[in-house]
């Protein structure tokens, strides 16, 4: 595919010189001035003036030799970005902290507040009822030093209604030795939300909006997840988020690494009080799209306008540029489904402490070999893992899988026999582990393994609560 989005300006300049045959300031253009403000629309207009009417799409095909697919990406990207803005939300989380005082003429206890910013994406919407579900990062609505660990004052603002000082104001007051913040003047734009699912170990939260008048009269849209497990290095992506708390905006870049692990802490405690258990490893993709504070929880999109990740971190080390991170979209989507099912099974209440009940096969695995190959059909360099069973510790794997088995492929069926996850090759070590997020009680996992040079098909039935474990 041509890298037309990156070289468009220079190509436009070349087209002007080629078509017009002259420059506009009496020079030959070598000083670069002629091309500084040239747009593709100006080139198109000049072409029409010179050669007659032609559609914009025909012009692009004729001059730049784009394929229909490339043309669709070029002309459709702007509209996709702007549609994505309509499903994005700015998030303000207001936490309270109880303090104790020692001055007799003042109350012995009082509360101060802090306000944090983040982003989210609308995944489901009933505009007539004013109801919605929104995804964000857990760390956007979580503070283990606050009175309520999961925020109970969450406010969402739609694109065009999220400008600080216009649609809402954050005020600062001094209460004794502490600064306290509040959110005011947002009655016409604020959408109240509650946490119905949250996982510290996955850094994902699911928010629910009920009966919002703001949503009822809005033009809000719904974002959709991509169904692909993987992304491709070099793939063009864009983010939608509340960068630096300045309201919804977009930034673009590429996927620079399709899968890696980063270690973070979600705790707000002072660093000297943290233990190794406070640090968590997350599987992420690395991106070059600029990420700033406030982008957390915002969606990462591909050129088709589908969510392929949820932005959750950036590398802030000195001398490091353009290293942002996003949690993989396919896994997030399965996790959100699990969160909702757990919420429903608990009487439409989030379990105390959050987390999810996840299915476990009862094995540990290791990568016995790892290599790369270039796929000529897709022009993609693929990493391949040979995943080997290291130990069989519990059911439902006991008596079915054996140490030394090589995992080759899997399929997940619902309790009614319907296909929940189509058969996929286990060519990466995390495929099966993350696919387990889609398994519920009564479901079946069909595995194909290689054992002693023979291919064997196995079926694991998750018919017991013992096969599920709680993950915070």
Short mmCIF file of C-alpha atoms in Angstrom, two decimals:
data_model
loop_
_atom_site.label_atom_id
_atom_site.label_comp_id
_atom_site.label_asym_id
_atom_site.label_seq_id
_atom_site.Cartn_x
_atom_site.Cartn_y
_atom_site.Cartn_z
CA UNK A 1 0.00 0.00 0.00
CA UNK A 2 1.23 3.49 -0.80
CA UNK A 3 2.10 5.63 2.20
CA UNK A 4 -0.13 8.33 0.77
CA UNK A 5 -1.13 9.86 4.09
CA UNK A 6 2.51 10.60 4.88
CA UNK A 7 3.63 11.97 1.55
CA UNK A 8 0.44 13.73 0.46
CA UNK A 9 1.75 17.27 0.81
CA UNK A 10 4.87 16.63 -1.22
CA UNK A 11 2.87 14.80 -3.87
CA UNK A 12 0.45 17.72 -4.11
CA UNK A 13 3.35 20.11 -4.65
CA UNK A 14 4.75 17.91 -7.38
CA UNK A 15 1.33 17.79 -9.01
CA UNK A 16 1.04 21.60 -9.00
CA UNK A 17 4.39 22.00 -10.75
CA UNK A 18 3.59 19.22 -13.21
CA UNK A 19 0.11 20.46 -14.06
CA UNK A 20 0.69 24.21 -14.04
CA UNK A 21 4.12 24.17 -15.57
CA UNK A 22 5.13 27.30 -13.66
CA UNK A 23 5.38 28.84 -10.22
CA UNK A 24 3.39 31.74 -8.85
CA UNK A 25 6.12 34.07 -7.56
CA UNK A 26 8.43 34.23 -10.54
CA UNK A 27 10.88 31.77 -9.03
CA UNK A 28 11.35 28.14 -9.81
CA UNK A 29 10.02 26.87 -6.51
CA UNK A 30 13.39 25.76 -5.15
CA UNK A 31 12.98 27.98 -2.07
CA UNK A 32 9.98 25.92 -1.02
CA UNK A 33 7.68 28.96 -0.74
CA UNK A 34 5.34 27.93 -3.54
CA UNK A 35 4.30 24.74 -1.83
CA UNK A 36 3.92 25.86 1.74
CA UNK A 37 0.14 26.38 1.67
CA UNK A 38 -0.84 24.15 -1.23
CA UNK A 39 -3.79 21.84 -0.55
CA UNK A 40 -5.09 18.93 -2.56
CA UNK A 41 -8.36 20.83 -3.08
CA UNK A 42 -6.43 23.66 -4.76
CA UNK A 43 -4.71 21.17 -7.04
CA UNK A 44 -8.10 19.66 -7.92
CA UNK A 45 -9.56 23.11 -8.70
CA UNK A 46 -6.61 24.00 -10.93
CA UNK A 47 -6.99 20.73 -12.79
CA UNK A 48 -10.70 21.39 -13.41
CA UNK A 49 -9.93 24.92 -14.63
CA UNK A 50 -7.36 23.59 -17.08
CA UNK A 51 -8.99 20.36 -18.31
CA UNK A 52 -12.69 20.53 -17.49
CA UNK A 53 -15.07 18.92 -15.03
CA UNK A 54 -14.02 15.70 -13.29
CA UNK A 55 -15.13 14.28 -9.95
CA UNK A 56 -12.83 14.57 -6.97
CA UNK A 57 -12.54 10.78 -6.73
CA UNK A 58 -11.76 10.44 -10.44
CA UNK A 59 -9.12 13.14 -10.06
CA UNK A 60 -7.37 11.26 -7.26
CA UNK A 61 -7.47 8.01 -9.21
CA UNK A 62 -6.13 9.69 -12.35
CA UNK A 63 -3.37 11.81 -10.84
CA UNK A 64 -2.12 9.63 -8.00
CA UNK A 65 -2.98 6.15 -9.36
CA UNK A 66 -4.68 5.07 -6.12
CA UNK A 67 -6.58 1.83 -5.95
CA UNK A 68 -10.24 2.02 -4.94
CA UNK A 69 -9.30 0.71 -1.47
CA UNK A 70 -6.61 3.38 -1.01
CA UNK A 71 -8.97 6.07 -2.26
CA UNK A 72 -11.59 4.99 0.26
CA UNK A 73 -9.03 5.26 3.05
CA UNK A 74 -7.93 8.69 1.86
CA UNK A 75 -11.37 10.25 1.42
CA UNK A 76 -12.99 8.38 4.31
CA UNK A 77 -10.43 8.85 7.08
CA UNK A 78 -11.54 12.37 7.93
CA UNK A 79 -15.16 11.31 8.23
CA UNK A 80 -14.22 8.27 10.33
CA UNK A 81 -12.20 10.38 12.74
CA UNK A 82 -15.04 12.85 13.10
CA UNK A 83 -17.59 10.09 13.60
CA UNK A 84 -15.33 8.62 16.27
CA UNK A 85 -15.32 11.99 18.03
CA UNK A 86 -19.09 11.63 18.38
CA UNK A 87 -18.67 8.43 20.40
CA UNK A 88 -15.86 9.73 22.60
CA UNK A 89 -16.38 11.20 26.05
CA UNK A 90 -14.33 13.37 28.37
CA UNK A 91 -14.34 11.98 31.91
CA UNK A 92 -13.96 13.85 35.18
CA UNK A 93 -13.65 11.71 38.32
CA UNK A 94 -14.14 13.52 41.63
CA UNK A 95 -12.72 11.69 44.67
CA UNK A 96 -13.24 12.57 48.32
CA UNK A 97 -10.67 12.16 51.12
CA UNK A 98 -11.58 12.32 54.80
CA UNK A 99 -9.12 14.34 56.86
CA UNK A 100 -8.75 14.77 60.61
CA UNK A 101 -8.09 18.12 62.28
CA UNK A 102 -6.85 19.09 65.71
CA UNK A 103 -8.15 22.64 66.10
CA UNK A 104 -10.94 22.81 68.66
CA UNK A 105 -12.86 25.66 67.01
CA UNK A 106 -13.11 23.70 63.74
CA UNK A 107 -14.69 20.32 63.04
CA UNK A 108 -12.42 17.44 64.01
CA UNK A 109 -12.90 15.85 60.57
CA UNK A 110 -13.52 17.24 57.12
CA UNK A 111 -13.38 16.18 53.47
CA UNK A 112 -11.27 17.48 50.62
CA UNK A 113 -11.73 16.60 46.97
CA UNK A 114 -9.56 16.02 43.94
CA UNK A 115 -10.59 15.86 40.28
CA UNK A 116 -8.90 13.63 37.69
CA UNK A 117 -9.42 13.66 33.94
CA UNK A 118 -9.65 10.81 31.47
CA UNK A 119 -11.38 9.57 28.35
CA UNK A 120 -13.87 6.93 27.29
CA UNK A 121 -15.87 5.57 24.37
CA UNK A 122 -19.60 4.87 24.10
CA UNK A 123 -20.19 1.21 23.24
CA UNK A 124 -23.98 0.97 23.54
CA UNK A 125 -26.62 3.67 23.43
CA UNK A 126 -30.38 3.98 23.85
CA UNK A 127 -30.82 7.66 23.10
CA UNK A 128 -34.58 7.71 23.71
CA UNK A 129 -34.02 6.42 27.24
CA UNK A 130 -30.78 8.32 27.78
CA UNK A 131 -28.94 5.09 28.64
CA UNK A 132 -25.42 4.08 27.63
CA UNK A 133 -22.42 1.91 28.44
CA UNK A 134 -18.94 3.42 28.28
CA UNK A 135 -15.47 1.87 28.42
CA UNK A 136 -12.50 3.54 30.09
CA UNK A 137 -9.37 2.62 32.05
CA UNK A 138 -9.76 1.40 35.60
CA UNK A 139 -7.15 3.88 36.77
CA UNK A 140 -9.36 6.76 35.57
CA UNK A 141 -12.03 5.91 38.17
CA UNK A 142 -9.81 4.25 40.84
CA UNK A 143 -7.86 5.67 43.77
CA UNK A 144 -6.88 3.41 46.66
CA UNK A 145 -6.26 6.40 48.94
CA UNK A 146 -9.76 7.89 48.52
CA UNK A 147 -12.81 7.28 50.71
CA UNK A 148 -14.36 5.33 47.86
CA UNK A 149 -11.75 3.34 45.92
CA UNK A 150 -14.01 3.30 42.84
CA UNK A 151 -15.20 6.84 42.19
CA UNK A 152 -18.82 7.59 43.02
CA UNK A 153 -18.88 10.99 41.29
CA UNK A 154 -18.11 10.34 37.61
CA UNK A 155 -19.08 12.93 35.02
CA UNK A 156 -19.00 12.49 31.26
CA UNK A 157 -19.04 15.22 28.62
CA UNK A 158 -19.67 14.79 24.90
CA UNK A 159 -17.60 16.30 22.11
CA UNK A 160 -18.49 19.98 21.77
CA UNK A 161 -19.64 20.08 25.39
CA UNK A 162 -16.33 19.39 27.11
CA UNK A 163 -14.49 22.70 27.17
CA UNK A 164 -13.16 23.65 30.58
CA UNK A 165 -14.35 27.11 31.59
CA UNK A 166 -17.23 26.98 29.12
CA UNK A 167 -19.16 23.75 29.70
CA UNK A 168 -17.85 23.13 33.20
CA UNK A 169 -15.48 24.75 35.67
CA UNK A 170 -13.04 23.18 38.11
CA UNK A 171 -12.59 25.39 41.16
CA UNK A 172 -9.86 25.28 43.78
CA UNK A 173 -10.36 26.03 47.45
CA UNK A 174 -7.97 25.93 50.38
CA UNK A 175 -9.22 23.89 53.33
CA UNK A 176 -6.71 24.13 56.17
CA UNK A 177 -3.48 22.68 54.78
CA UNK A 178 -5.05 21.06 51.71
CA UNK A 179 -6.24 22.14 48.28
CA UNK A 180 -9.75 20.95 47.47
CA UNK A 181 -11.28 20.92 43.99
CA UNK A 182 -14.88 20.98 42.83
CA UNK A 183 -16.76 20.83 39.50
CA UNK A 184 -19.39 23.53 38.96
CA UNK A 185 -21.58 25.08 36.26
CA UNK A 186 -21.95 21.84 34.29
CA UNK A 187 -25.67 21.18 34.81
CA UNK A 188 -26.53 21.50 31.09
CA UNK A 189 -23.71 19.23 29.89
CA UNK A 190 -22.85 16.73 32.62
CA UNK A 191 -23.73 13.05 32.13
CA UNK A 192 -23.57 11.17 35.45
CA UNK A 193 -22.17 7.63 35.28
CA UNK A 194 -21.61 4.75 37.69
CA UNK A 195 -19.03 1.98 37.74
CA UNK A 196 -20.56 -1.45 37.10
CA UNK A 197 -17.35 -3.31 36.31
CA UNK A 198 -13.69 -2.66 37.03
CA UNK A 199 -10.49 -4.68 36.98
CA UNK A 200 -7.18 -3.45 38.35
CA UNK A 201 -5.34 -6.38 36.76
CA UNK A 202 -6.68 -5.53 33.30
CA UNK A 203 -6.94 -1.72 33.80
CA UNK A 204 -10.42 -1.63 32.30
CA UNK A 205 -13.68 -0.28 33.69
CA UNK A 206 -17.26 -0.41 32.41
CA UNK A 207 -19.48 2.58 33.16
CA UNK A 208 -23.26 2.81 32.98
CA UNK A 209 -25.36 5.89 32.21
CA UNK A 210 -29.07 5.86 33.05
CA UNK A 211 -31.76 8.34 32.01
CA UNK A 212 -29.49 11.20 30.93
CA UNK A 213 -31.34 14.15 29.43
CA UNK A 214 -28.07 15.28 27.84
CA UNK A 215 -27.84 11.97 25.93
CA UNK A 216 -31.49 12.15 24.93
CA UNK A 217 -31.00 15.43 23.07
CA UNK A 218 -27.52 14.61 21.75
CA UNK A 219 -26.09 13.37 18.46
CA UNK A 220 -23.84 10.88 20.25
CA UNK A 221 -22.70 7.80 18.32
CA UNK A 222 -21.56 4.28 19.20
CA UNK A 223 -18.03 2.94 18.68
CA UNK A 224 -17.42 -0.62 17.51
CA UNK A 225 -14.57 -3.01 18.27
CA UNK A 226 -12.55 -4.71 15.57
CA UNK A 227 -12.96 -8.49 15.63
CA UNK A 228 -9.29 -9.15 14.88
CA UNK A 229 -6.97 -10.62 17.51
CA UNK A 230 -3.92 -8.91 16.09
CA UNK A 231 -2.79 -5.59 14.73
CA UNK A 232 0.02 -5.07 12.23
CA UNK A 233 3.25 -3.17 12.77
CA UNK A 234 3.12 -0.13 10.51
CA UNK A 235 -0.67 0.01 10.57
CA UNK A 236 -2.01 3.58 10.65
CA UNK A 237 -4.02 4.35 13.78
CA UNK A 238 -5.67 7.32 15.42
CA UNK A 239 -6.75 8.11 18.95
CA UNK A 240 -9.73 9.97 20.34
CA UNK A 241 -9.21 11.35 23.83
CA UNK A 242 -9.21 14.21 26.31
CA UNK A 243 -5.54 15.09 25.84
CA UNK A 244 -4.18 17.20 28.71
CA UNK A 245 -7.75 17.73 29.92
CA UNK A 246 -8.42 20.15 27.06
CA UNK A 247 -11.43 18.32 25.60
CA UNK A 248 -11.81 15.63 22.95
CA UNK A 249 -9.26 15.65 20.14
CA UNK A 250 -7.54 13.25 17.76
CA UNK A 251 -3.94 12.28 17.13
CA UNK A 252 -2.52 9.80 14.65
CA UNK A 253 0.47 7.53 14.21
CA UNK A 254 1.30 3.91 13.54
CA UNK A 255 1.57 0.68 15.48
CA UNK A 256 5.29 0.40 16.20
CA UNK A 257 5.15 -2.90 18.14
CA UNK A 258 2.19 -5.24 18.02
CA UNK A 259 2.61 -6.86 21.45
CA UNK A 260 4.77 -6.31 24.51
CA UNK A 261 4.45 -6.09 28.29
CA UNK A 262 4.75 -3.04 30.52
CA UNK A 263 4.73 -2.92 34.32
CA UNK A 264 2.68 -0.26 36.09
CA UNK A 265 1.21 0.46 39.48
CA UNK A 266 -2.33 1.74 39.93
CA UNK A 267 -1.76 2.60 43.57
CA UNK A 268 -1.70 6.24 44.64
CA UNK A 269 0.34 5.43 47.74
CA UNK A 270 3.81 6.90 48.12
CA UNK A 271 6.40 4.85 46.24
CA UNK A 272 8.33 3.88 49.39
CA UNK A 273 5.23 2.15 50.76
CA UNK A 274 4.63 0.00 47.68
CA UNK A 275 5.50 -3.68 47.41
CA UNK A 276 6.10 -5.91 44.40
CA UNK A 277 2.45 -6.96 44.59
CA UNK A 278 1.42 -3.38 43.79
CA UNK A 279 3.00 -3.60 40.33
CA UNK A 280 1.09 -5.30 37.52
CA UNK A 281 2.20 -6.46 34.08
CA UNK A 282 -0.09 -5.52 31.18
CA UNK A 283 0.05 -6.77 27.59
CA UNK A 284 -0.13 -3.79 25.29
CA UNK A 285 0.62 -2.60 21.78
CA UNK A 286 3.04 0.29 21.28
CA UNK A 287 1.98 3.26 19.15
CA UNK A 288 3.57 6.47 17.88
CA UNK A 289 0.37 8.55 18.12
CA UNK A 290 1.00 11.33 20.67
CA UNK A 291 -0.43 10.41 24.09
CA UNK A 292 -0.88 12.89 26.94
CA UNK A 293 -2.38 12.94 30.41
CA UNK A 294 -6.15 12.74 29.98
CA UNK A 295 -5.92 10.34 27.00
CA UNK A 296 -6.23 7.36 29.36
CA UNK A 297 -9.31 5.29 28.58
CA UNK A 298 -9.75 6.71 25.09
CA UNK A 299 -10.18 4.46 22.08
CA UNK A 300 -7.49 3.63 19.52
CA UNK A 301 -8.93 3.13 16.02
CA UNK A 302 -7.76 1.57 12.76
CA UNK A 303 -8.39 3.09 9.33
CA UNK A 304 -11.77 1.34 9.18
CA UNK A 305 -12.91 3.28 12.23
CA UNK A 306 -12.96 0.20 14.48
CA UNK A 307 -11.53 0.11 18.00
CA UNK A 308 -8.32 -1.91 18.16
CA UNK A 309 -7.17 -0.75 21.58
CA UNK A 310 -7.82 1.32 24.70
CA UNK A 311 -5.04 3.82 25.46
CA UNK A 312 -3.66 3.36 28.97
CA UNK A 313 -0.06 4.62 29.27
CA UNK A 314 2.91 6.46 27.80
CA UNK A 315 6.65 6.32 28.45
CA UNK A 316 7.61 9.55 30.21
CA UNK A 317 11.30 8.81 30.69
CA UNK A 318 13.59 11.64 29.70
CA UNK A 319 14.73 11.38 26.10
CA UNK A 320 11.90 9.02 25.08
CA UNK A 321 9.56 10.15 22.29
CA UNK A 322 6.36 8.75 20.80
CA UNK A 323 6.05 5.64 22.92
CA UNK A 324 2.39 5.32 23.88
CA UNK A 325 0.60 2.12 24.82
CA UNK A 326 -2.86 0.67 24.34
CA UNK A 327 -4.54 -2.46 25.70
CA UNK A 328 -5.51 -4.84 22.83
CA UNK A 329 -9.08 -4.26 21.67
CA UNK A 330 -10.16 -7.86 21.08
CA UNK A 331 -9.23 -8.84 24.63
CA UNK A 332 -10.83 -5.71 26.07
CA UNK A 333 -14.06 -6.46 24.23
CA UNK A 334 -14.19 -10.01 25.64
CA UNK A 335 -13.37 -8.68 29.12
CA UNK A 336 -16.21 -6.15 28.93
CA UNK A 337 -18.61 -8.95 28.04
CA UNK A 338 -17.41 -10.87 31.09
CA UNK A 339 -17.79 -7.78 33.29
CA UNK A 340 -21.36 -7.27 32.16
CA UNK A 341 -22.26 -10.94 32.70
CA UNK A 342 -20.76 -10.83 36.21
CA UNK A 343 -22.69 -7.61 36.90
CA UNK A 344 -25.92 -9.22 35.70
CA UNK A 345 -25.33 -12.44 37.69
CA UNK A 346 -24.74 -10.36 40.83
CA UNK A 347 -28.20 -8.81 40.69
CA UNK A 348 -27.09 -5.91 38.49
CA UNK A 349 -24.56 -4.80 41.07
CA UNK A 350 -20.80 -4.71 40.81
CA UNK A 351 -19.08 -7.12 43.15
CA UNK A 352 -17.42 -5.49 46.13
CA UNK A 353 -13.82 -4.82 45.19
CA UNK A 354 -14.46 -5.20 41.47
CA UNK A 355 -12.66 -7.79 39.37
CA UNK A 356 -14.02 -10.61 37.22
CA UNK A 357 -14.60 -14.36 37.50
CA UNK A 358 -12.47 -15.84 34.74
CA UNK A 359 -12.32 -19.40 33.41
CA UNK A 360 -9.02 -21.25 33.78
CA UNK A 361 -8.02 -24.38 31.86
CA UNK A 362 -5.71 -25.61 34.63
CA UNK A 363 -2.37 -25.58 32.81
CA UNK A 364 0.79 -23.56 32.62
CA UNK A 365 2.53 -23.10 29.28
CA UNK A 366 5.89 -22.06 27.90
CA UNK A 367 7.18 -20.91 24.54
CA UNK A 368 9.34 -23.72 23.21
CA UNK A 369 10.28 -21.86 20.05
CA UNK A 370 9.80 -18.39 18.64
CA UNK A 371 10.52 -17.10 15.16
CA UNK A 372 9.32 -14.63 12.52
CA UNK A 373 8.10 -15.15 8.98
CA UNK A 374 7.07 -12.82 6.18
CA UNK A 375 3.57 -13.52 4.91
CA UNK A 376 3.64 -12.80 1.18
CA UNK A 377 -0.17 -12.67 0.96
CA UNK A 378 -0.55 -9.91 3.54
CA UNK A 379 2.95 -8.38 3.28
CA UNK A 380 3.26 -8.67 7.05
CA UNK A 381 6.13 -9.89 9.19
CA UNK A 382 4.54 -12.32 11.65
CA UNK A 383 5.89 -13.57 14.97
CA UNK A 384 5.14 -17.22 15.65
CA UNK A 385 5.28 -19.00 19.01
CA UNK A 386 5.24 -22.73 19.56
CA UNK A 387 3.22 -23.00 22.76
CA UNK A 388 3.93 -26.05 24.89
CA UNK A 389 2.10 -27.35 27.98
CA UNK A 390 4.53 -27.09 30.88
CA UNK A 391 2.32 -28.47 33.63
CA UNK A 392 -1.24 -29.74 34.12
CA UNK A 393 -2.34 -28.58 37.56
CA UNK A 394 -6.12 -28.90 37.75
CA UNK A 395 -9.41 -29.58 35.98
CA UNK A 396 -10.78 -29.38 33.38
CA UNK A 397 -7.37 -30.08 31.82
CA UNK A 398 -6.53 -33.03 34.09
CA UNK A 399 -6.84 -36.31 32.26
CA UNK A 400 -7.12 -34.52 28.92
CA UNK A 401 -3.96 -32.51 28.35
CA UNK A 402 -0.47 -33.78 29.11
CA UNK A 403 2.86 -32.17 29.83
CA UNK A 404 4.71 -31.70 26.54
CA UNK A 405 1.58 -31.22 24.40
CA UNK A 406 1.88 -28.51 21.77
CA UNK A 407 -1.21 -26.30 21.51
CA UNK A 408 -2.14 -25.88 17.85
CA UNK A 409 -5.66 -24.43 17.61
CA UNK A 410 -8.84 -23.83 19.59
CA UNK A 411 -12.55 -23.12 19.23
CA UNK A 412 -15.02 -21.99 21.91
CA UNK A 413 -18.63 -23.15 21.89
CA UNK A 414 -21.48 -21.85 24.03
CA UNK A 415 -23.53 -24.10 26.29
CA UNK A 416 -26.15 -24.28 23.52
CA UNK A 417 -23.58 -25.42 20.95
CA UNK A 418 -23.28 -22.10 19.11
CA UNK A 419 -19.82 -20.89 18.13
CA UNK A 420 -18.68 -18.14 20.49
CA UNK A 421 -15.15 -17.87 19.13
CA UNK A 422 -14.31 -19.37 15.76
CA UNK A 423 -11.38 -21.72 15.53
CA UNK A 424 -8.06 -19.88 15.68
CA UNK A 425 -4.47 -21.03 15.41
CA UNK A 426 -2.50 -20.72 18.65
CA UNK A 427 0.52 -19.04 17.11
CA UNK A 428 1.04 -16.58 19.97
CA UNK A 429 1.39 -17.49 23.63
CA UNK A 430 -1.42 -15.16 24.77
CA UNK A 431 -4.10 -16.28 22.29
CA UNK A 432 -5.66 -19.06 24.36
CA UNK A 433 -5.14 -17.29 27.68
CA UNK A 434 -7.03 -14.20 26.54
CA UNK A 435 -9.66 -16.23 24.68
CA UNK A 436 -10.67 -17.69 28.06
CA UNK A 437 -12.28 -14.32 28.82
CA UNK A 438 -15.14 -15.40 26.55
CA UNK A 439 -15.82 -18.67 28.43
CA UNK A 440 -18.85 -18.99 30.74
CA UNK A 441 -20.16 -21.88 32.81
CA UNK A 442 -21.37 -24.67 30.53
CA UNK A 443 -19.19 -23.64 27.59
CA UNK A 444 -16.79 -25.97 25.77
CA UNK A 445 -13.25 -25.37 24.57
CA UNK A 446 -12.24 -27.60 21.68
CA UNK A 447 -8.49 -27.95 21.41
CA UNK A 448 -6.22 -29.48 18.80
CA UNK A 449 -2.82 -30.48 20.17
CA UNK A 450 0.25 -32.22 18.87
CA UNK A 451 1.42 -35.11 21.06
CA UNK A 452 4.28 -37.40 20.12
CA UNK A 453 4.02 -36.38 16.48
CA UNK A 454 0.27 -37.12 16.39
CA UNK A 455 -2.58 -34.59 16.12
CA UNK A 456 -5.23 -35.04 18.80
CA UNK A 457 -8.59 -33.29 19.25
CA UNK A 458 -9.77 -32.66 22.82
CA UNK A 459 -12.88 -31.16 24.41
CA UNK A 460 -12.87 -29.38 27.76
CA UNK A 461 -16.25 -28.73 29.39
CA UNK A 462 -16.52 -25.90 31.92
CA UNK A 463 -19.44 -27.34 33.88
CA UNK A 464 -18.27 -26.48 37.40
CA UNK A 465 -17.79 -23.28 39.38
CA UNK A 466 -14.42 -24.72 40.42
CA UNK A 467 -13.07 -24.01 36.95
CA UNK A 468 -13.42 -20.25 37.49
CA UNK A 469 -11.27 -17.93 39.59
CA UNK A 470 -11.67 -14.34 40.70
CA UNK A 471 -9.20 -11.86 39.23
CA UNK A 472 -9.14 -8.34 40.71
#
